[in-house]
CSV table of C-alpha atoms and ligand atoms in Angstrom, one decimal:
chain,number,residue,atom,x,y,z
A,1,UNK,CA,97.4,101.3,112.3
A,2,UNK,CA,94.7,103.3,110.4
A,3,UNK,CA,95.4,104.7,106.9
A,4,UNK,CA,93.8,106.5,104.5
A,5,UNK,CA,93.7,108.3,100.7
A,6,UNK,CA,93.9,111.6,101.1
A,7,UNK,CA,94.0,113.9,97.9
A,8,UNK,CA,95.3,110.7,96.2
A,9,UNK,CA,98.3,110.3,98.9
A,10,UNK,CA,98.8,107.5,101.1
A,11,UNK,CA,98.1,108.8,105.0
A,12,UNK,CA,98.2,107.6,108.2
A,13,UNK,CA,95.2,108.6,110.4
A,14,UNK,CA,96.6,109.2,114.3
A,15,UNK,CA,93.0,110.7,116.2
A,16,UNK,CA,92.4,114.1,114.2
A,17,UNK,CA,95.5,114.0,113.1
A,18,UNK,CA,97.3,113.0,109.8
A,19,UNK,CA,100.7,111.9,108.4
A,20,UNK,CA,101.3,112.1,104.8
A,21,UNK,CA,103.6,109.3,104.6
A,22,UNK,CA,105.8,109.7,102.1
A,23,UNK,CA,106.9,113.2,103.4
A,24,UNK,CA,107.0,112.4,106.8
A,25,UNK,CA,109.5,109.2,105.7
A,26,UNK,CA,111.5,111.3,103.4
A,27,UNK,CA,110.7,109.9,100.5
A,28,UNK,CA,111.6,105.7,101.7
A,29,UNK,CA,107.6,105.1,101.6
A,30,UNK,CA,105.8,106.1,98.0
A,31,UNK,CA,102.9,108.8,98.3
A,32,UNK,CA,100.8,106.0,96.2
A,33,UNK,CA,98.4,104.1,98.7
A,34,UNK,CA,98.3,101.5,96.3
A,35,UNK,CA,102.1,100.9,96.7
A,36,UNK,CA,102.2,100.3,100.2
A,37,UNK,CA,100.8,96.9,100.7
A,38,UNK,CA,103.9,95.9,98.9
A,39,UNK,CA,105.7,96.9,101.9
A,40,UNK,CA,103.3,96.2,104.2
A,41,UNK,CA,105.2,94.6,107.2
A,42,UNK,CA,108.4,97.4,106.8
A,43,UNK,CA,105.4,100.1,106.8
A,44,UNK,CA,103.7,98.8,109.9
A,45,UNK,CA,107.2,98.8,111.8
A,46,UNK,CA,107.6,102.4,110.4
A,47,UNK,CA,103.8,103.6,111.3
A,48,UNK,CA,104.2,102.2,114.8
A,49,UNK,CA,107.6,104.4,115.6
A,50,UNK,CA,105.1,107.1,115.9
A,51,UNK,CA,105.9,109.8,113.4
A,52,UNK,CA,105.2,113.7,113.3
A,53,UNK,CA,101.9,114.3,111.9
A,54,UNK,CA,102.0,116.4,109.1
A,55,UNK,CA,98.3,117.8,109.2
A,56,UNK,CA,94.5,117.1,110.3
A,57,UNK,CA,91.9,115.1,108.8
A,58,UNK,CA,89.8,116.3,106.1
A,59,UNK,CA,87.0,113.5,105.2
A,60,UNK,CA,85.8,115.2,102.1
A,61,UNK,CA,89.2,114.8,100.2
A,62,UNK,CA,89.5,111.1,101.1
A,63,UNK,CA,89.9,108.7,98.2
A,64,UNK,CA,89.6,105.0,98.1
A,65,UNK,CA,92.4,103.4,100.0
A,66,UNK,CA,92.9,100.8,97.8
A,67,UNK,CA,92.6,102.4,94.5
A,68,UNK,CA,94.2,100.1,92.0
A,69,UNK,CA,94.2,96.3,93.4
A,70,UNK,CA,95.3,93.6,91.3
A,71,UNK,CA,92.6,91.3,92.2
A,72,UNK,CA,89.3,92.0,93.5
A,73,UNK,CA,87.7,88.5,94.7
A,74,UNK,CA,83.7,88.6,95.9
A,75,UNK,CA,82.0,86.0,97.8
A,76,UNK,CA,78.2,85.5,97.5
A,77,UNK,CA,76.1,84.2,99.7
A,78,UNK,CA,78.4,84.0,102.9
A,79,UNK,CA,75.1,85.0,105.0
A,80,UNK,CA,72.6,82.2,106.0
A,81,UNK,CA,69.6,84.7,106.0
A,82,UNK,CA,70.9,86.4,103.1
A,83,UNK,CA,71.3,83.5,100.9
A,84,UNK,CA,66.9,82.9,102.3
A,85,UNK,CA,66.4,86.1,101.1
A,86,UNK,CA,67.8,85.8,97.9
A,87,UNK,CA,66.2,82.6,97.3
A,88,UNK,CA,69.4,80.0,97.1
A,89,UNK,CA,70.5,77.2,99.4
A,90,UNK,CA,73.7,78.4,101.6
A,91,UNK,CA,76.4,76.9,99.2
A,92,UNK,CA,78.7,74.0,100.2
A,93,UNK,CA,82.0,75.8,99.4
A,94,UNK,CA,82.4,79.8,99.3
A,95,UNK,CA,80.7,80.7,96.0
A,96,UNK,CA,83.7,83.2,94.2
A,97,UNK,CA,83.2,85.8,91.5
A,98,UNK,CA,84.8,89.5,91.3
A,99,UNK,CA,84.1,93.1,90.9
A,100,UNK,CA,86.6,94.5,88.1
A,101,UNK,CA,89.2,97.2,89.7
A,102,UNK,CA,87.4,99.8,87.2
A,103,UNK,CA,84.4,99.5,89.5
A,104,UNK,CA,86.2,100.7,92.6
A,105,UNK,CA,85.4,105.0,94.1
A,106,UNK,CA,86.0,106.0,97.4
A,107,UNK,CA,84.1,106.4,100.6
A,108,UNK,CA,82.1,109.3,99.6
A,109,UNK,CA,80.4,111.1,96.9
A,110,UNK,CA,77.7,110.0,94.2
A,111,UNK,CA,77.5,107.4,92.3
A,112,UNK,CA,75.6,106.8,88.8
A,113,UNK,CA,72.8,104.4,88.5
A,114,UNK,CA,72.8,102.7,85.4
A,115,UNK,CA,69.3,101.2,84.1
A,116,UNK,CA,67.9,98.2,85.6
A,117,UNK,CA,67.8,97.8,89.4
A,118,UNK,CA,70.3,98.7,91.9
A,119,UNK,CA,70.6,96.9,94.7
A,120,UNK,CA,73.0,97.7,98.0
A,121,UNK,CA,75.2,95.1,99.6
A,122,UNK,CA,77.5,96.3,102.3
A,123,UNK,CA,80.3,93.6,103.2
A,124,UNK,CA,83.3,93.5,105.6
A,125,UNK,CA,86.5,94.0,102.9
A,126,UNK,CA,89.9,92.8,103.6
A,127,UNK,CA,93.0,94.2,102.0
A,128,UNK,CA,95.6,91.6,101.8
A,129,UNK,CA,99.0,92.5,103.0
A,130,UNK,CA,101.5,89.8,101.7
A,131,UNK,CA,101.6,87.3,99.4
A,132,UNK,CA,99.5,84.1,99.9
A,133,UNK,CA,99.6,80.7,98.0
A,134,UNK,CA,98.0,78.2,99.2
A,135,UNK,CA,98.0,79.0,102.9
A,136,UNK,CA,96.1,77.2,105.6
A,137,UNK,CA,93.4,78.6,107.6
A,138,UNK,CA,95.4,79.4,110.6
A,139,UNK,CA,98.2,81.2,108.5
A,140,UNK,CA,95.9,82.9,106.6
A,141,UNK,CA,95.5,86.3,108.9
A,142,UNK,CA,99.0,86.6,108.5
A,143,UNK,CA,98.3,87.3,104.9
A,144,UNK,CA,95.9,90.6,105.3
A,145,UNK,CA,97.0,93.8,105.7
A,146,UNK,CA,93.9,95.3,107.6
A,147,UNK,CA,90.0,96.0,106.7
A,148,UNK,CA,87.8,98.6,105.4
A,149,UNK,CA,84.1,98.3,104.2
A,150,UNK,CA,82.4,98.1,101.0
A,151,UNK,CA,79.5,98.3,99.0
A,152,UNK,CA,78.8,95.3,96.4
A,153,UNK,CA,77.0,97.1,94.7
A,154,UNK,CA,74.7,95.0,91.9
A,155,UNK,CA,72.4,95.7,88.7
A,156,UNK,CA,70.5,92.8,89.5
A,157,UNK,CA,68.0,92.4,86.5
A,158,UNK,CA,71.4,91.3,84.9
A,159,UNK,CA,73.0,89.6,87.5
A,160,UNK,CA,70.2,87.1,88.1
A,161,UNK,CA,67.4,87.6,84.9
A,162,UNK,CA,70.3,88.1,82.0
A,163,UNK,CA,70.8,85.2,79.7
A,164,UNK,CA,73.3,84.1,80.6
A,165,UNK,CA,73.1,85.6,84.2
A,166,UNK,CA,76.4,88.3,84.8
A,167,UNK,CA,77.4,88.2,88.2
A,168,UNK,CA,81.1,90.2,87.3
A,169,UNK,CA,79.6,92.3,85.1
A,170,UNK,CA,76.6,93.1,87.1
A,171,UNK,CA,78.6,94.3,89.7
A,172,UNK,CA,81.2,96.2,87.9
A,173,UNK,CA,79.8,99.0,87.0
A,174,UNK,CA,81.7,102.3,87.1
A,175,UNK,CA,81.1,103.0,90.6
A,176,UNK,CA,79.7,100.0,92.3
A,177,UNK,CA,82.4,99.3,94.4
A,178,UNK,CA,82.9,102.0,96.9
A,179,UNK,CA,85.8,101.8,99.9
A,180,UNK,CA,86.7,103.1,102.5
A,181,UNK,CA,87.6,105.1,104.4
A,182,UNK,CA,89.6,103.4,106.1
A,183,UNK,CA,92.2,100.2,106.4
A,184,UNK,CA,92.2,99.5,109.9
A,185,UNK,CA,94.3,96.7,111.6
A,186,UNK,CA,92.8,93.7,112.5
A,187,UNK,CA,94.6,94.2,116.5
A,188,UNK,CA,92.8,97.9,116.5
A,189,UNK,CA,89.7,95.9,115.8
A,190,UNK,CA,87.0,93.8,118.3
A,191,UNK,CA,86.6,90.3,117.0
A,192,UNK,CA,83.2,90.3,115.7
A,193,UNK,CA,81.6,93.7,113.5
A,194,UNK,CA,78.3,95.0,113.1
A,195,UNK,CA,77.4,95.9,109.4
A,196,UNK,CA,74.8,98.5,109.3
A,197,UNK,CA,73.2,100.3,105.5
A,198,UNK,CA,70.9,103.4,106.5
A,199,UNK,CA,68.7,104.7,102.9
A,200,UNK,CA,67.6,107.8,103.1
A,201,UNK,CA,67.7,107.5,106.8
A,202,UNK,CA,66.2,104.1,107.8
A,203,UNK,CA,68.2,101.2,108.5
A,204,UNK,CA,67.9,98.4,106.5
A,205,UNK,CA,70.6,95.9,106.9
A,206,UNK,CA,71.8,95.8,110.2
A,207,UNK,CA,74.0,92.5,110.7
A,208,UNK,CA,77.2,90.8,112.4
A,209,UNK,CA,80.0,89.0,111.2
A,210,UNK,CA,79.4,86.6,113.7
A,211,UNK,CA,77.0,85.2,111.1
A,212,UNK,CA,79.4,84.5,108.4
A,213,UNK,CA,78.7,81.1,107.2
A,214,UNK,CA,82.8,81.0,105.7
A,215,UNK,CA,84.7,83.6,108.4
A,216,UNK,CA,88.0,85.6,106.6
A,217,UNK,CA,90.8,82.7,107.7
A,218,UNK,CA,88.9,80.3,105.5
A,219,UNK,CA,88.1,82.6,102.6
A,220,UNK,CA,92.3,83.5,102.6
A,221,UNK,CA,92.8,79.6,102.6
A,222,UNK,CA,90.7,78.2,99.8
A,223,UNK,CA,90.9,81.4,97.0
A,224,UNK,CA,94.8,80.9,98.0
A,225,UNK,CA,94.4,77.1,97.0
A,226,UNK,CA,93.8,78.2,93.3
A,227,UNK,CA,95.3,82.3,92.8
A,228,UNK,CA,97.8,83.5,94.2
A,229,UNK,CA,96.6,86.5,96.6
A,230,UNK,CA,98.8,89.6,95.9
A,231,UNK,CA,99.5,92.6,98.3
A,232,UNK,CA,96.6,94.9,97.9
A,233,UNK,CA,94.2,92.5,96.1
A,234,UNK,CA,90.7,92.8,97.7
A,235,UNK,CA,88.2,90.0,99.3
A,236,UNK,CA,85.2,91.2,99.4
A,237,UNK,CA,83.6,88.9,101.8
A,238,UNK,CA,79.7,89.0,101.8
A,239,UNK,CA,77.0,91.0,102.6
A,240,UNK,CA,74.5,90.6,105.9
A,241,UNK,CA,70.5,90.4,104.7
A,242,UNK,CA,68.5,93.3,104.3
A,243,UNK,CA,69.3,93.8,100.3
A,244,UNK,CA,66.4,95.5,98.4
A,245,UNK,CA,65.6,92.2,96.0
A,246,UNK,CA,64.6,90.6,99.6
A,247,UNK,CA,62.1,92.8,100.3
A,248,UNK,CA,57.9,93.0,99.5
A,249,UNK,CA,57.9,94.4,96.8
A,250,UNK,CA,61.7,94.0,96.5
A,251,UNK,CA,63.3,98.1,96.7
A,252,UNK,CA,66.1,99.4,94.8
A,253,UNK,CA,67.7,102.7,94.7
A,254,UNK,CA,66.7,106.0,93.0
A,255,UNK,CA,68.5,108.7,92.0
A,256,UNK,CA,68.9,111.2,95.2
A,257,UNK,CA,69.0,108.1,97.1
A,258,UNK,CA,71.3,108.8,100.1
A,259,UNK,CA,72.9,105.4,101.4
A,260,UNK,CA,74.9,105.5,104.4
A,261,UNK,CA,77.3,102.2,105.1
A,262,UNK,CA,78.7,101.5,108.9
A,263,UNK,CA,81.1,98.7,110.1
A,264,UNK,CA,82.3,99.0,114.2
A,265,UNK,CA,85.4,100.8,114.3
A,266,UNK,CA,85.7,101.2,110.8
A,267,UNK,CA,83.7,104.3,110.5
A,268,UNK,CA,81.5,105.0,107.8
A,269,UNK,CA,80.9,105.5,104.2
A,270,UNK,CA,78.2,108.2,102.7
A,271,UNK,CA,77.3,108.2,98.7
A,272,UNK,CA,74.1,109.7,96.6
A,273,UNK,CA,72.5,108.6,93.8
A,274,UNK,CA,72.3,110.1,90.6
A,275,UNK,CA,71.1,109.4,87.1
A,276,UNK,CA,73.5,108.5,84.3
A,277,UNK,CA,73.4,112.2,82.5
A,278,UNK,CA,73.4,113.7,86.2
A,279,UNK,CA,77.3,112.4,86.2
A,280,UNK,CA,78.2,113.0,82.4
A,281,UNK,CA,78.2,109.7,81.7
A,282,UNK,CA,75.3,109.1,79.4
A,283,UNK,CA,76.9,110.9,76.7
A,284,UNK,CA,79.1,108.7,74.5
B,301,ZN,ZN1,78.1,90.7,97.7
């Protein structure tokens, strides 16, 4: 099962072809993508009877497909080589923090740069799909609804430099947390996923979640062991190295930057760069 934001409705992507779900259900499934990982397992019974589609795909009108989560959770250094890069020991346990829902845009489009420096993080994202609390590791797949990918975006002079360093905030600003454009399930999916970031046309992360030093079951199980995860609540679960703060001299993004993010079978997400007054923003 693929879906998809389209125009703000909730759509189920079949080849080049689209349903818009809560037409083509007459009316028993909500147009809101957000709503439907509330109904997650009565939706996937639904999308699997095969419905009509309704249209074709148009990629520039797709939104984020999870627009409104309750929870966004974010793990850092879940890389070996990225944590190297970064200049920190791989942590013991999964090291937690989160992107505030405001940050969240979809899979295309630009994207403001606020001042400071801008690094790029794409990372495998999964949407969970039912309620978990306090689920074990082999239970915990059960739990998520499908994947998409995502850019952590992060303003790191004030993530790392600040006193006291931000890691939320730093991440959170209006933008920095693009999705999409899809939420593929896992059984559409091949076990392990190649992460690729292209700037301006050069790759420069380009890694596999075969390297992920705490893989998705165990991520479900321990941030279960303290939150509750909702439906729709976001784990955003670490990004491959290759960042621009790794670098010599470390590289961050400019405005007309064009950053291109890739995941195996999840497709791809394409965004520009712009400055603050570029996107209206400046002026408040
Ligand atoms: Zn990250």
């Amino acid at each position: 099962v693929r879906i998809a934001n389209h125009d703000g409705r909730l759509a189920l992507c079949t080849g080049d072809d689209t349903v818009d779900v809560e037409r083509a259900s007459d009316g028993r499934f909500s147009s809101d993508p957000q709503l439907v990982y509330d109904v997650w397992d009565e939706f996937r019974d639904w999308a699997g009877t095969g419905p009509d589609p309704t249209g074709s795909r148009g990629e520039n009108s797709l939104s984020a497909p999870v627009p409104s989560p309750r929870q966004v959770f974010a793990v850092g250094l879940n890389y070996r080589e990225h944590s190297e890069e970064a200049g920190f020991q791989t942590p013991a346990a999964p090291m937690i923090f989160t992107k505030f829902p405001s940050s969240i845009t979809g899979p295309s489009g630009d994207i403001a740069l606020p001042p400071g420096s801008v690094d790029w993080e794409i990372e495998l994202v999964a949407v969970i799909g039912r309620r978990a609390y306090q689920v074990s590791e082999d239970r915990a797949l059960d739990h998520v609804a499908g994947l998409t990918i995502g850019q952590d975006l992060s303003e790191r002079e004030s993530q790392l430099s600040g006193a006291p360093p931000q890691f939320s905030l730093a991440k959170s600003f209006p933008g920095f947390a693009p999705l999409g454009p899809l939420v593929v399930t896992m059984d559409e999916l091949e076990q392990e996923l190649q992460l690729t970031t292209v700037l301006n046309g050069e790759v420069v992360q380009d890694g596999s979640t075969r390297d992920l030093v705490f893989a998705l079951p165990e991520l479900v199980s321990r941030i279960s062991m303290v939150c509750p995860l909702l439906p729709g609540d976001l784990i955003f679960t670490g990004t491959p190295p290759g960042v621009g703060m790794g670098r010599t001299p470390p590289r961050y993004l400019s405005p007309g930057d064009e950053l291109v993010s890739r995941i195996t079978g999840l497709g791809e997400m394409r965004h520009r760069f712009v400055t603050m007054a570029d996107n209206g923003l400046a002026e408040r």
